[in-house]
Coordinates of C-alpha atoms in Angstrom, one line a residue:
Chain A
M24 CA 16.3 3.6 -19.7
S25 CA 17.1 6.0 -22.9
A26 CA 17.5 2.6 -24.2
Y27 CA 14.0 0.6 -23.5
I28 CA 12.2 4.2 -23.9
L29 CA 13.0 3.7 -27.5
R30 CA 12.1 0.2 -27.7
R31 CA 9.3 0.6 -26.3
I32 CA 9.0 3.4 -29.2
L33 CA 9.3 1.3 -31.6
S34 CA 7.5 -1.4 -30.8
T35 CA 4.3 0.9 -31.0
I36 CA 5.1 1.0 -35.1
P37 CA 3.0 -2.8 -35.0
V38 CA 0.5 -1.9 -33.0
V39 CA -0.3 1.2 -35.3
L40 CA 0.5 -0.5 -38.9
F41 CA -2.1 -2.6 -37.5
V42 CA -4.8 -0.7 -36.8
M43 CA -3.7 1.5 -40.1
I44 CA -4.0 -1.7 -42.5
F45 CA -7.4 -3.0 -41.1
V46 CA -9.6 0.6 -41.1
F47 CA -8.2 0.3 -44.8
S48 CA -9.7 -2.8 -45.4
L49 CA -12.6 -1.5 -43.6
L50 CA -13.9 0.1 -46.4
Y51 CA -13.3 -3.4 -48.5
L52 CA -14.8 -5.8 -46.3
A53 CA -18.1 -4.0 -46.7
P54 CA -19.9 -6.3 -48.2
G55 CA -20.4 -4.7 -51.8
D56 CA -18.7 -3.1 -54.3
P57 CA -16.7 -0.3 -52.6
A58 CA -17.7 2.5 -55.3
A59 CA -21.5 1.6 -55.0
I60 CA -21.3 1.9 -50.9
L61 CA -20.2 5.3 -51.1
A62 CA -21.6 5.9 -54.7
G63 CA -25.4 5.4 -53.2
D64 CA -28.8 4.4 -54.2
Q65 CA -29.6 6.9 -56.7
A66 CA -26.4 6.2 -58.4
T67 CA -25.8 5.7 -61.7
Q68 CA -23.1 3.4 -63.7
E69 CA -21.1 6.2 -64.6
D70 CA -21.3 6.8 -60.9
I71 CA -19.8 4.5 -59.2
E72 CA -17.3 4.5 -62.7
A73 CA -15.9 8.0 -61.5
I74 CA -15.3 6.6 -57.7
R75 CA -13.6 4.3 -58.8
N76 CA -11.5 5.7 -60.8
Q77 CA -11.7 8.5 -57.8
L78 CA -10.4 6.4 -54.8
G79 CA -8.3 4.6 -57.4
L80 CA -9.9 1.0 -57.5
D81 CA -8.6 0.3 -60.6
R82 CA -5.3 -0.4 -58.6
S83 CA -3.7 -3.4 -56.7
F84 CA -4.3 -3.0 -52.2
P85 CA -1.2 -2.6 -51.7
V86 CA -0.5 0.6 -53.6
R87 CA -3.5 1.7 -52.9
F88 CA -2.5 1.5 -49.2
V89 CA 0.6 3.2 -49.5
E90 CA -0.6 5.5 -51.2
W91 CA -3.1 6.3 -48.2
A92 CA -0.8 5.7 -45.3
G93 CA 1.7 8.5 -46.9
G94 CA -0.7 10.5 -46.9
V95 CA -2.0 10.0 -43.1
L96 CA 1.9 10.2 -42.0
R97 CA 1.6 14.3 -43.5
G98 CA -1.2 14.8 -41.9
D99 CA -3.8 13.9 -45.1
F100 CA -6.9 11.9 -44.2
G101 CA -8.5 12.7 -47.5
T102 CA -11.5 14.5 -48.5
S103 CA -14.7 13.4 -47.0
I104 CA -17.3 12.1 -49.8
F105 CA -20.2 13.7 -47.9
T106 CA -18.8 17.4 -47.4
R107 CA -16.7 17.0 -49.9
E108 CA -14.0 18.4 -47.2
P109 CA -10.5 17.8 -45.7
V110 CA -10.6 15.2 -43.3
T111 CA -8.2 16.5 -41.7
G112 CA -10.1 20.4 -41.2
M113 CA -13.0 18.5 -40.5
I114 CA -10.8 16.7 -37.7
L115 CA -9.1 19.5 -36.1
Q116 CA -12.7 21.6 -35.7
R117 CA -14.3 18.2 -33.9
V118 CA -11.0 17.8 -31.4
E119 CA -11.7 20.9 -28.3
P120 CA -15.1 19.9 -27.3
T121 CA -13.8 15.5 -27.0
V122 CA -11.3 16.4 -25.9
S123 CA -12.1 18.9 -23.4
L124 CA -15.3 16.1 -22.3
M125 CA -11.8 13.4 -22.1
V126 CA -10.3 15.9 -19.5
V127 CA -13.3 16.3 -17.2
T128 CA -14.4 13.8 -17.0
L129 CA -10.3 11.9 -15.8
A130 CA -10.6 14.9 -13.2
I131 CA -13.8 13.8 -11.7
A132 CA -13.4 10.1 -11.3
L133 CA -9.8 10.7 -10.1
V134 CA -10.6 13.4 -7.3
I135 CA -14.1 10.3 -6.8
A136 CA -12.5 7.0 -7.5
I137 CA -9.4 7.7 -5.9
P138 CA -10.9 8.6 -2.1
M139 CA -14.3 6.6 -2.2
G140 CA -11.4 3.9 -2.8
V141 CA -9.5 4.8 -0.1
A142 CA -12.2 5.2 2.7
A143 CA -14.2 1.7 2.0
A144 CA -9.7 -0.5 1.9
W145 CA -9.2 1.4 4.9
K146 CA -12.9 0.6 6.8
R147 CA -13.2 -2.0 5.5
G148 CA -16.6 -4.1 5.9
S149 CA -18.6 -1.3 7.0
L150 CA -21.4 0.2 6.3
L151 CA -19.7 3.0 3.9
D152 CA -18.0 0.2 2.1
R153 CA -20.9 -2.1 1.1
A154 CA -22.1 1.5 -0.3
I155 CA -19.4 2.5 -2.0
M156 CA -18.8 -0.5 -3.7
L157 CA -22.6 -0.9 -4.2
F158 CA -22.2 2.5 -6.4
A159 CA -19.7 1.5 -7.9
V160 CA -21.9 -1.8 -9.2
L161 CA -24.5 0.5 -10.7
G162 CA -21.2 2.5 -11.4
F163 CA -20.8 -0.7 -13.6
S164 CA -24.3 -1.9 -15.0
V165 CA -26.1 0.9 -15.7
P166 CA -26.7 1.8 -19.3
V167 CA -24.5 5.8 -19.0
F168 CA -27.1 7.0 -21.9
V169 CA -29.7 6.1 -19.6
V170 CA -27.3 7.8 -16.5
G171 CA -27.4 10.4 -18.6
Y172 CA -30.3 11.1 -19.4
V173 CA -31.4 11.1 -15.5
L174 CA -29.0 13.7 -14.8
A175 CA -29.2 15.6 -17.6
W176 CA -33.6 15.1 -16.6
T177 CA -32.9 15.9 -12.9
L178 CA -30.1 18.8 -13.0
A179 CA -31.3 20.4 -16.3
L180 CA -33.7 20.5 -17.2
K181 CA -35.9 20.3 -12.9
L182 CA -33.5 22.3 -11.3
G183 CA -32.1 24.7 -14.3
W184 CA -28.6 24.2 -12.4
L185 CA -26.7 23.3 -15.8
P186 CA -27.4 23.7 -19.2
V187 CA -29.0 20.4 -20.6
Q188 CA -27.1 20.2 -23.7
G189 CA -24.5 21.7 -25.7
Y190 CA -20.8 22.5 -26.1
Q191 CA -19.5 26.6 -24.8
P192 CA -16.3 26.3 -26.5
I193 CA -12.9 27.2 -23.6
A194 CA -12.6 30.4 -25.5
E195 CA -15.4 31.9 -24.6
G196 CA -14.7 31.3 -20.8
I197 CA -13.7 28.6 -18.5
L198 CA -17.0 28.9 -16.3
P199 CA -19.3 28.7 -19.4
W200 CA -16.7 25.7 -21.1
L201 CA -17.0 24.1 -17.8
R202 CA -20.9 24.7 -17.1
S203 CA -21.5 22.5 -20.3
L204 CA -19.3 20.2 -19.4
I205 CA -20.6 19.1 -16.0
L206 CA -23.2 17.2 -16.8
P207 CA -21.9 14.9 -19.9
A208 CA -19.0 14.9 -17.8
A209 CA -20.4 13.3 -14.7
T210 CA -22.5 10.9 -17.0
L211 CA -19.2 9.1 -18.5
S212 CA -17.1 9.0 -15.7
G213 CA -19.6 6.7 -13.6
V214 CA -17.5 3.4 -15.3
Y215 CA -14.5 5.3 -14.8
I216 CA -14.9 5.8 -10.9
A217 CA -16.5 2.4 -10.5
L218 CA -13.5 1.0 -11.6
I219 CA -11.1 2.3 -10.6
A220 CA -13.1 2.8 -6.8
R221 CA -12.7 -1.0 -7.3
I222 CA -8.7 -1.3 -7.7
T223 CA -7.9 1.4 -5.4
R224 CA -10.3 -0.7 -3.2
A225 CA -8.1 -3.8 -3.5
T226 CA -4.9 -2.3 -4.1
M227 CA -4.8 -0.8 -0.5
L228 CA -6.2 -3.4 1.6
E229 CA -3.0 -5.1 0.5
I230 CA -1.1 -2.5 1.5
L231 CA -2.8 -1.7 3.9
Q232 CA -0.8 -4.8 5.9
Q233 CA 2.1 -4.6 5.1
D234 CA 5.0 -4.1 8.0
Y235 CA 5.0 -0.9 6.4
I236 CA 2.6 0.7 7.1
R237 CA 3.3 -0.2 11.2
T238 CA 6.3 1.7 11.1
A239 CA 4.5 4.9 9.4
R240 CA 2.2 5.0 12.7
A241 CA 4.9 4.2 14.6
K242 CA 6.3 7.3 13.7
G243 CA 3.2 9.3 14.4
A244 CA 1.8 9.5 11.4
A245 CA -1.3 10.6 11.7
G246 CA -4.1 8.4 9.8
H247 CA -4.6 10.4 5.9
T248 CA -0.8 10.8 5.8
V249 CA -0.5 7.4 7.6
L250 CA -3.4 6.1 4.1
Y251 CA -2.7 9.4 1.4
V252 CA 1.0 9.4 1.7
H253 CA 2.3 6.4 3.2
A254 CA -0.3 4.0 0.6
L255 CA -2.1 5.9 -1.1
R256 CA 1.9 5.9 -3.1
N257 CA 2.9 2.2 -2.6
A258 CA -1.1 1.7 -4.3
L259 CA 0.0 3.3 -8.2
V260 CA 1.4 1.6 -10.2
P261 CA -1.7 -0.3 -10.4
I262 CA -4.4 2.0 -10.1
V263 CA -2.3 4.1 -12.9
T264 CA -2.7 1.3 -14.9
V265 CA -6.7 1.2 -14.9
V266 CA -6.5 4.2 -15.9
G267 CA -4.8 4.4 -18.8
L268 CA -6.5 1.0 -19.6
G269 CA -10.1 2.9 -18.9
V270 CA -9.5 5.3 -21.4
A271 CA -10.7 2.6 -24.3
L272 CA -14.5 2.7 -22.1
M273 CA -13.6 6.7 -22.2
I274 CA -13.3 6.7 -26.1
S275 CA -16.3 4.3 -26.8
G276 CA -18.2 6.3 -24.2
A277 CA -17.8 9.2 -25.7
V278 CA -19.3 8.2 -28.6
V279 CA -22.5 8.1 -27.3
I280 CA -22.5 10.5 -24.4
E281 CA -21.5 13.9 -27.4
T282 CA -25.0 12.0 -28.3
V283 CA -26.9 12.8 -26.2
F284 CA -25.9 15.8 -25.2
A285 CA -25.3 17.4 -28.5
L286 CA -22.0 17.9 -28.1
P287 CA -19.9 18.6 -31.3
G288 CA -17.6 16.1 -31.1
L289 CA -15.3 13.2 -32.1
G290 CA -18.0 11.6 -31.3
R291 CA -20.6 12.1 -32.6
L292 CA -18.1 12.9 -36.1
T293 CA -18.1 9.5 -35.8
V294 CA -21.9 8.4 -35.2
E295 CA -22.9 10.9 -38.0
S296 CA -20.3 10.0 -40.9
I297 CA -21.0 5.7 -39.5
L298 CA -25.1 7.0 -40.9
R299 CA -23.4 8.9 -44.0
R300 CA -21.1 6.1 -45.0
D301 CA -18.2 8.5 -45.4
Y302 CA -15.7 6.0 -44.8
P303 CA -12.8 8.7 -45.0
V304 CA -13.9 10.3 -41.9
I305 CA -14.6 7.3 -40.4
Q306 CA -11.2 5.6 -40.8
A307 CA -9.6 8.5 -39.7
I308 CA -10.9 8.7 -36.4
I309 CA -10.7 4.8 -35.3
L310 CA -7.1 5.7 -36.4
I311 CA -6.7 8.3 -33.8
F312 CA -8.6 7.0 -31.1
S313 CA -6.2 4.1 -31.8
F314 CA -3.1 6.2 -31.6
V315 CA -4.3 7.8 -28.7
Y316 CA -5.1 4.5 -26.7
V317 CA -1.8 3.3 -27.9
I318 CA 0.4 7.0 -26.5
I319 CA -1.4 7.4 -23.3
N320 CA -0.4 3.9 -22.3
L321 CA 3.1 3.8 -23.7
L322 CA 3.4 7.3 -21.7
I323 CA 1.9 5.2 -18.1
D324 CA 5.0 2.4 -18.7
L325 CA 7.2 4.5 -18.7
S326 CA 5.8 6.5 -15.7
Y327 CA 5.4 3.3 -13.3
T328 CA 9.8 4.5 -13.0
L329 CA 9.0 7.3 -11.2
I330 CA 6.3 5.9 -9.3
D331 CA 8.3 3.4 -7.7
P332 CA 12.0 3.6 -7.6
R333 CA 12.1 -0.4 -7.8
I334 CA 11.5 -0.4 -11.7
R335 CA 14.2 0.2 -14.0
Y336 CA 14.1 -0.6 -17.0
Chain B
M26 CA 7.4 6.3 40.0
A27 CA 9.1 3.6 36.7
L28 CA 9.8 5.0 33.1
L29 CA 7.1 2.5 32.2
E30 CA 4.5 0.7 35.0
V31 CA 2.6 -2.2 33.1
R32 CA 0.1 -3.6 35.5
D33 CA -2.5 -6.7 35.2
L34 CA -2.5 -6.2 31.4
Q35 CA -5.3 -9.4 29.9
I36 CA -5.4 -8.5 26.7
H37 CA -8.2 -10.9 24.8
F38 CA -9.6 -11.3 21.3
R39 CA -12.9 -12.7 20.4
T40 CA -11.8 -16.1 18.1
A41 CA -14.4 -18.2 15.3
T42 CA -12.7 -21.0 18.5
G43 CA -13.2 -18.7 22.1
V44 CA -12.1 -15.3 23.7
N45 CA -8.3 -15.9 23.7
R46 CA -6.7 -14.4 26.2
A47 CA -3.2 -13.5 24.7
V48 CA -2.0 -11.6 27.9
D49 CA -3.6 -12.1 31.3
G50 CA -2.8 -10.3 34.3
L51 CA 0.2 -9.0 33.1
S52 CA 2.2 -6.2 35.7
F53 CA 6.3 -5.1 35.0
D54 CA 7.8 -1.8 35.2
I55 CA 10.5 -0.5 33.2
E56 CA 13.5 2.7 34.1
A57 CA 14.5 5.4 33.0
G58 CA 17.9 3.7 30.9
E59 CA 17.0 0.1 32.1
A60 CA 17.4 -3.0 29.1
L61 CA 15.0 -5.3 30.0
A62 CA 14.2 -8.6 27.9
V63 CA 11.3 -9.9 27.5
V64 CA 11.4 -14.0 25.9
G65 CA 8.8 -16.8 25.6
E66 CA 7.6 -18.8 22.7
S67 CA 5.8 -18.2 19.9
G68 CA 2.6 -17.0 21.1
C69 CA 3.5 -16.2 24.6
G70 CA 2.4 -13.0 23.9
K71 CA 5.6 -10.8 23.9
S72 CA 4.9 -9.3 20.9
V73 CA 1.2 -8.2 21.9
T74 CA 2.3 -6.6 24.4
S75 CA 4.5 -3.7 22.9
M76 CA 2.0 -3.2 20.1
S77 CA -0.4 -2.4 23.4
I78 CA 2.3 -0.4 25.1
L79 CA 2.5 2.0 21.4
G80 CA -1.7 1.5 20.9
L81 CA -1.3 0.0 17.3
L82 CA -2.2 -4.2 17.9
P83 CA -3.3 -4.9 13.8
T84 CA -6.7 -6.0 15.3
P85 CA -8.9 -4.0 18.2
P86 CA -9.1 -6.5 20.8
G87 CA -12.5 -8.1 22.3
K88 CA -10.8 -6.6 25.4
I89 CA -7.8 -4.8 26.6
A90 CA -7.7 -3.3 30.6
G91 CA -6.0 -3.0 33.2
Q92 CA -3.1 -0.1 33.0
I93 CA -0.1 0.7 30.6
R94 CA 1.3 4.1 32.6
F95 CA 4.2 5.5 30.7
R96 CA 5.6 8.7 32.7
G97 CA 2.9 7.9 35.1
Q98 CA 0.5 8.3 32.0
N99 CA -2.5 6.1 31.5
L100 CA -1.6 5.2 28.0
L101 CA -4.8 2.9 27.1
N102 CA -7.6 6.0 27.3
A103 CA -5.1 8.6 25.9
S104 CA -6.3 10.2 22.6
E105 CA -5.3 8.8 19.3
S106 CA -3.6 12.1 19.3
R107 CA -2.0 11.8 22.3
M108 CA -0.8 8.4 21.0
R109 CA 1.3 9.8 18.0
K110 CA 2.3 12.0 19.7
L111 CA 4.0 10.0 21.6
R112 CA 4.7 7.4 19.0
G113 CA 8.1 8.3 17.4
A114 CA 9.2 10.7 19.7
E115 CA 8.6 9.3 23.0
I116 CA 8.2 5.5 22.1
G117 CA 10.6 4.4 18.8
M118 CA 9.8 1.1 18.1
I119 CA 11.5 -1.4 16.2
F120 CA 10.7 -4.4 14.6
Q121 CA 11.6 -8.1 13.6
E122 CA 11.3 -7.3 9.4
P123 CA 14.1 -5.1 8.0
M124 CA 13.2 -6.4 5.0
T125 CA 9.6 -5.3 4.8
S126 CA 8.9 -2.5 7.5
L127 CA 10.9 0.3 5.1
N128 CA 8.3 1.5 2.9
P129 CA 9.5 0.6 -0.8
V130 CA 8.9 4.0 -2.4
F131 CA 11.0 7.1 0.0
T132 CA 14.4 7.1 -0.2
I133 CA 16.5 6.6 3.9
G134 CA 16.5 10.3 4.2
Q135 CA 13.4 10.5 4.0
Q136 CA 12.3 8.2 6.2
I137 CA 13.9 8.6 8.6
G138 CA 13.5 12.5 8.4
E139 CA 9.7 11.6 9.2
S140 CA 9.6 11.7 12.9
V141 CA 11.5 15.0 13.1
R142 CA 9.4 16.8 10.9
L143 CA 6.7 15.8 12.3
H144 CA 7.6 16.1 16.0
E145 CA 9.8 18.6 15.7
K146 CA 8.5 20.7 13.0
A147 CA 11.9 20.2 11.7
S148 CA 12.3 22.4 7.7
R149 CA 13.6 19.7 5.2
A150 CA 16.5 20.3 5.1
E151 CA 16.7 20.2 9.1
A152 CA 15.4 16.3 8.7
R153 CA 17.6 15.9 6.3
D154 CA 20.7 17.3 8.7
R155 CA 19.2 15.0 11.4
A156 CA 18.4 11.7 9.2
I157 CA 22.7 12.6 7.7
E158 CA 23.8 12.4 11.2
M159 CA 21.8 9.5 12.7
L160 CA 22.9 7.4 9.5
R161 CA 26.6 7.9 10.2
L162 CA 25.5 7.6 14.4
V163 CA 24.0 4.1 13.8
G164 CA 27.7 2.9 11.2
I165 CA 25.7 3.3 8.5
P166 CA 29.1 3.9 5.6
S167 CA 29.5 7.0 4.0
P168 CA 25.7 8.4 4.8
E169 CA 25.4 11.2 2.6
R170 CA 25.2 9.2 -0.7
R171 CA 22.6 7.1 1.3
V172 CA 20.1 9.0 2.4
D173 CA 18.7 9.7 -1.1
E174 CA 18.9 6.5 -2.2
Y175 CA 15.0 3.9 -1.9
P176 CA 14.8 0.2 0.8
H177 CA 16.1 -2.2 -1.7
Q178 CA 19.3 -0.8 -2.2
L179 CA 20.6 -1.5 1.0
S180 CA 21.4 -4.9 2.3
G181 CA 18.9 -6.9 5.4
G182 CA 21.7 -5.7 8.2
M183 CA 21.8 -1.6 6.5
R184 CA 18.2 -1.7 6.5
Q185 CA 17.7 -3.3 10.1
R186 CA 20.6 -0.2 10.8
A187 CA 17.4 2.3 9.2
M188 CA 15.1 1.6 11.4
I189 CA 17.3 1.8 14.8
A190 CA 18.5 5.9 13.2
I191 CA 14.3 5.9 12.3
A192 CA 12.6 4.5 15.8
L193 CA 15.7 6.6 17.5
A194 CA 15.7 9.9 15.6
C195 CA 13.9 11.8 17.7
N196 CA 15.5 10.3 21.4
P197 CA 13.1 8.3 22.4
A198 CA 13.2 7.3 26.5
L199 CA 12.1 4.1 25.3
L200 CA 12.9 1.8 22.5
V201 CA 10.7 -1.1 22.2
A202 CA 12.9 -3.7 20.4
D203 CA 10.3 -6.4 19.1
E204 CA 13.1 -9.5 17.8
P205 CA 15.2 -6.7 16.1
T206 CA 17.9 -9.2 14.9
T207 CA 15.9 -12.7 14.2
A208 CA 15.6 -11.6 10.3
L209 CA 19.2 -11.5 9.9
D210 CA 22.4 -13.2 10.0
V211 CA 23.9 -14.5 13.2
T212 CA 27.7 -11.9 12.3
I213 CA 25.0 -9.4 11.4
Q214 CA 23.1 -10.1 14.7
A215 CA 25.9 -9.7 16.7
Q216 CA 26.3 -6.0 15.4
I217 CA 23.0 -4.7 15.5
L218 CA 23.2 -5.9 19.3
D219 CA 26.6 -4.2 19.1
L220 CA 25.2 -0.7 17.6
M221 CA 22.2 -0.6 20.3
Q222 CA 24.2 -1.5 23.0
D223 CA 26.5 1.1 22.0
L224 CA 23.5 3.5 21.2
R225 CA 21.6 2.9 24.6
S226 CA 24.9 4.6 26.2
K227 CA 24.7 7.6 24.0
V228 CA 21.4 8.1 23.6
G229 CA 20.3 7.3 27.4
S230 CA 17.2 5.3 26.3
A231 CA 15.1 3.1 28.0
V232 CA 14.6 -0.6 26.7
M233 CA 11.8 -3.0 26.4
L234 CA 14.0 -5.9 24.1
I235 CA 11.3 -8.6 22.7
T236 CA 13.1 -11.7 22.2
H237 CA 13.0 -15.7 21.9
D238 CA 17.0 -15.7 22.2
L239 CA 18.7 -16.3 25.2
G240 CA 21.9 -15.2 24.0
V241 CA 20.3 -12.0 22.9
V242 CA 19.5 -11.6 26.5
A243 CA 22.5 -12.7 27.8
E244 CA 24.7 -10.0 25.5
F245 CA 21.7 -7.4 26.0
A246 CA 19.7 -6.9 28.6
E247 CA 19.9 -6.0 32.7
R248 CA 16.9 -7.5 33.8
V249 CA 14.5 -10.9 32.2
L250 CA 11.1 -11.3 32.1
V251 CA 9.6 -14.9 31.4
M252 CA 6.2 -14.4 29.8
Y253 CA 4.6 -18.8 30.0
A254 CA 1.2 -18.6 27.9
G255 CA 0.2 -14.5 28.2
R256 CA 1.8 -14.2 32.1
K257 CA 4.1 -13.9 33.3
V258 CA 6.4 -16.7 35.2
E259 CA 9.8 -15.3 36.5
E260 CA 11.6 -12.1 36.7
A261 CA 14.9 -12.0 38.2
T262 CA 17.8 -9.7 37.4
V263 CA 19.5 -11.7 33.3
R264 CA 22.7 -13.2 36.6
D265 CA 20.4 -14.1 38.6
L266 CA 17.7 -15.9 35.7
F267 CA 21.3 -17.5 34.4
R268 CA 22.9 -18.3 37.2
T269 CA 19.6 -19.8 39.0
P270 CA 17.0 -20.3 37.3
R271 CA 13.8 -21.2 39.0
H272 CA 10.7 -21.4 37.2
P273 CA 10.4 -25.1 35.5
Y274 CA 9.7 -23.6 31.6
T275 CA 12.9 -21.2 32.5
Q276 CA 15.3 -24.1 33.2
G277 CA 14.1 -26.0 29.8
L278 CA 14.4 -22.5 28.4
L279 CA 18.0 -22.9 29.0
K280 CA 18.0 -25.9 28.9
A281 CA 17.2 -25.7 25.4
V282 CA 20.1 -23.9 24.3
P283 CA 23.4 -25.0 22.8
R284 CA 26.7 -24.0 24.3
L285 CA 30.1 -23.5 22.8
G286 CA 31.7 -27.0 22.8
S287 CA 29.0 -28.8 24.6
S288 CA 28.4 -31.0 21.6
L289 CA 31.6 -30.1 19.6
G290 CA 33.5 -33.1 21.4
A291 CA 32.5 -36.2 18.6
E292 CA 31.8 -38.8 21.8
T293 CA 31.1 -36.7 24.6
S294 CA 28.6 -34.5 22.5
V295 CA 25.1 -33.4 24.1
R296 CA 22.0 -34.0 23.5
L297 CA 20.1 -30.9 23.1
A298 CA 17.1 -30.4 25.7
E299 CA 13.7 -29.7 24.5
I300 CA 10.2 -28.7 25.6
P301 CA 8.3 -32.0 25.6
G302 CA 3.7 -31.0 25.0
R303 CA 3.1 -28.0 23.3
V304 CA 1.7 -23.9 24.1
P305 CA -1.7 -24.1 25.7
D306 CA -4.8 -23.0 24.3
L307 CA -5.2 -19.4 25.1
S308 CA -8.9 -19.5 24.3
K309 CA -10.2 -22.7 25.8
P310 CA -9.9 -21.7 30.2
L311 CA -6.6 -22.6 32.1
R312 CA -6.8 -24.7 35.2
G313 CA -4.3 -24.3 37.4
C314 CA -0.4 -24.0 36.4
A315 CA -1.0 -22.6 32.2
F316 CA 2.7 -24.8 31.9
A317 CA 1.4 -28.0 34.4
D318 CA 0.8 -30.3 30.8
R319 CA 4.5 -29.7 29.8
C320 CA 6.4 -29.5 33.4
P321 CA 8.6 -32.2 34.7
R322 CA 8.0 -31.9 38.3
A323 CA 3.8 -31.7 38.0
Q324 CA 2.5 -33.2 41.1
E325 CA -1.5 -32.5 41.6
V326 CA -1.4 -29.6 43.0
C327 CA -0.8 -27.3 40.0
H328 CA -3.3 -29.3 38.0
R329 CA -5.3 -27.6 39.9
I330 CA -4.1 -24.2 41.9
D331 CA -2.1 -21.0 39.2
P332 CA 0.7 -20.7 41.6
A333 CA 0.9 -16.8 42.3
L334 CA 3.7 -14.9 41.4
E335 CA 5.8 -14.9 44.3
T336 CA 9.0 -13.7 45.8
K337 CA 11.6 -16.3 45.7
A338 CA 15.1 -14.1 46.0
A339 CA 15.7 -10.9 46.1
G340 CA 14.9 -8.8 43.4
H341 CA 13.6 -12.4 41.8
L342 CA 9.8 -13.2 40.9
A343 CA 8.6 -16.4 39.5
A344 CA 5.2 -18.4 39.9
C345 CA 5.5 -22.1 40.4
H346 CA 5.1 -24.1 43.4
F347 CA 8.2 -25.6 43.7
A348 CA 10.7 -23.1 43.1
P349 CA 12.7 -22.4 45.4
R350 CA 12.5 -19.7 47.8
E351 CA 16.1 -18.7 49.3
V352 CA 16.1 -18.5 53.3
S353 CA 17.3 -15.1 52.8
A354 CA 14.5 -13.1 51.0
A355 CA 13.8 -10.0 52.1

């Protein structure tokens, strides 16, 4: 077991390394002279030379990569070209809204999607099932910014129940924090709900046919116990797997949602940095998002042993 | 009043090709503490009957009529909550597939303890103690250790023992066992049957044993009910049935059972008899006796008139125009 965990952790190293090489190359893969790109349109030849020298572009690629990677490993992502601030500090300032958004989104998605999927499987073929699956198709196909603007217009502008946009830090109280996150998280959870509800329904349909479900009923277990204890426990492996894969959806969705709802998070920092061609920040954000994704999926892999006793590494 | 009284049970399923009369006018009784075997080929309606007693038919039938009275109460119009109180507490059930009938993500102890906690409002610790006690009762070695193991850590025979422990955990008055030994090795089969026989004397449950194996019947049951095409064709004590089977279908079944010594003596080997033909399509209306097309003794009348179930000897019923009737029959 511990040997497996170690092997599994070691196997993430090449992935992270590959992402690092890719992210670092980004600056050089972009057409043109990176120094000229960084310097902007009105730069003089001297400015460009100064930047080239400052970035160490006169040295070879591997040397520069090792230098940069060494900094990253120590938590130093370099200096922003636009603000001249350390990138690490800029990112730390922006982490809270994004983490908050993702946690609330995940909570909303799980609380809504799992009962939806279970109900759809239980009442297979019914009007309820069809309504839920229609909702799932819509969740997939309507773009998040459309959903976001519609929700903001109705719930915030017309009804005035929730703030239209902006973020309240958690330090200023749980309730304002939550109120500021409900709309963006509800919007972002649409796709996620669709994904989880569908996999829950499909897995539950298969499990409800199993002999042990009949055994549970023959014991006198109530309907909800059969569904949520006997069946759902067995459906968790696929559900947890798509929850992990869906983190990628959430990350890309956060970029859009933070812009729509003016949340000062990493997603908006990404958009801002791209517009400013602030490459050190872009590199850092991509690297962090990739790392988070890899770690979450590693944890999910390891959680299988807790969910299903037959799985042993 | 018998413990279980089934009266004119009809279970029909709607299928693409018509109405499938899976069970058609079945009546029988089980007395408290009695062992009744229900015998027949696959598709004769024996499993459907057993599932309908607990209200656990996998697909809801198009029509279910008649009565299933347990302690005088008709279960067919009992509420779902009443049925839940009955299941596992007063009527236990064992299924054919021990490999898949246990939930893979819960320990054996949790699964045995669940019905105790449900029906006797026992605490977690009490349920665990009962689970250990039940595992010991069904002959699983080192029950204190096994109670915390998962089904995949147990062999098929052990799993069936665990299933029996689940079914008997609340001392049910009736145990419905649907082919409990079919999926097991022959040696394990004998062990499980011995165990069930032994537990029956200890717990005092009545048993309804569904099987297609006449060897199992002879070893276990007191009374036998032979089903064919959703109907009862013969009912008698085990002794009477094996000694003087009256329905041609039962006679055919008995001839199809290999006997030790009969076919082993090389040159004198006797070919096992088979029943020619196939079970009739239950989705088409039957005229006359359902067995007529396969029956060696069928006459013209058999294809016209469905034979009534008649007492052919004391305690011996058969549905055949030509089954011999004892003069002394009461």
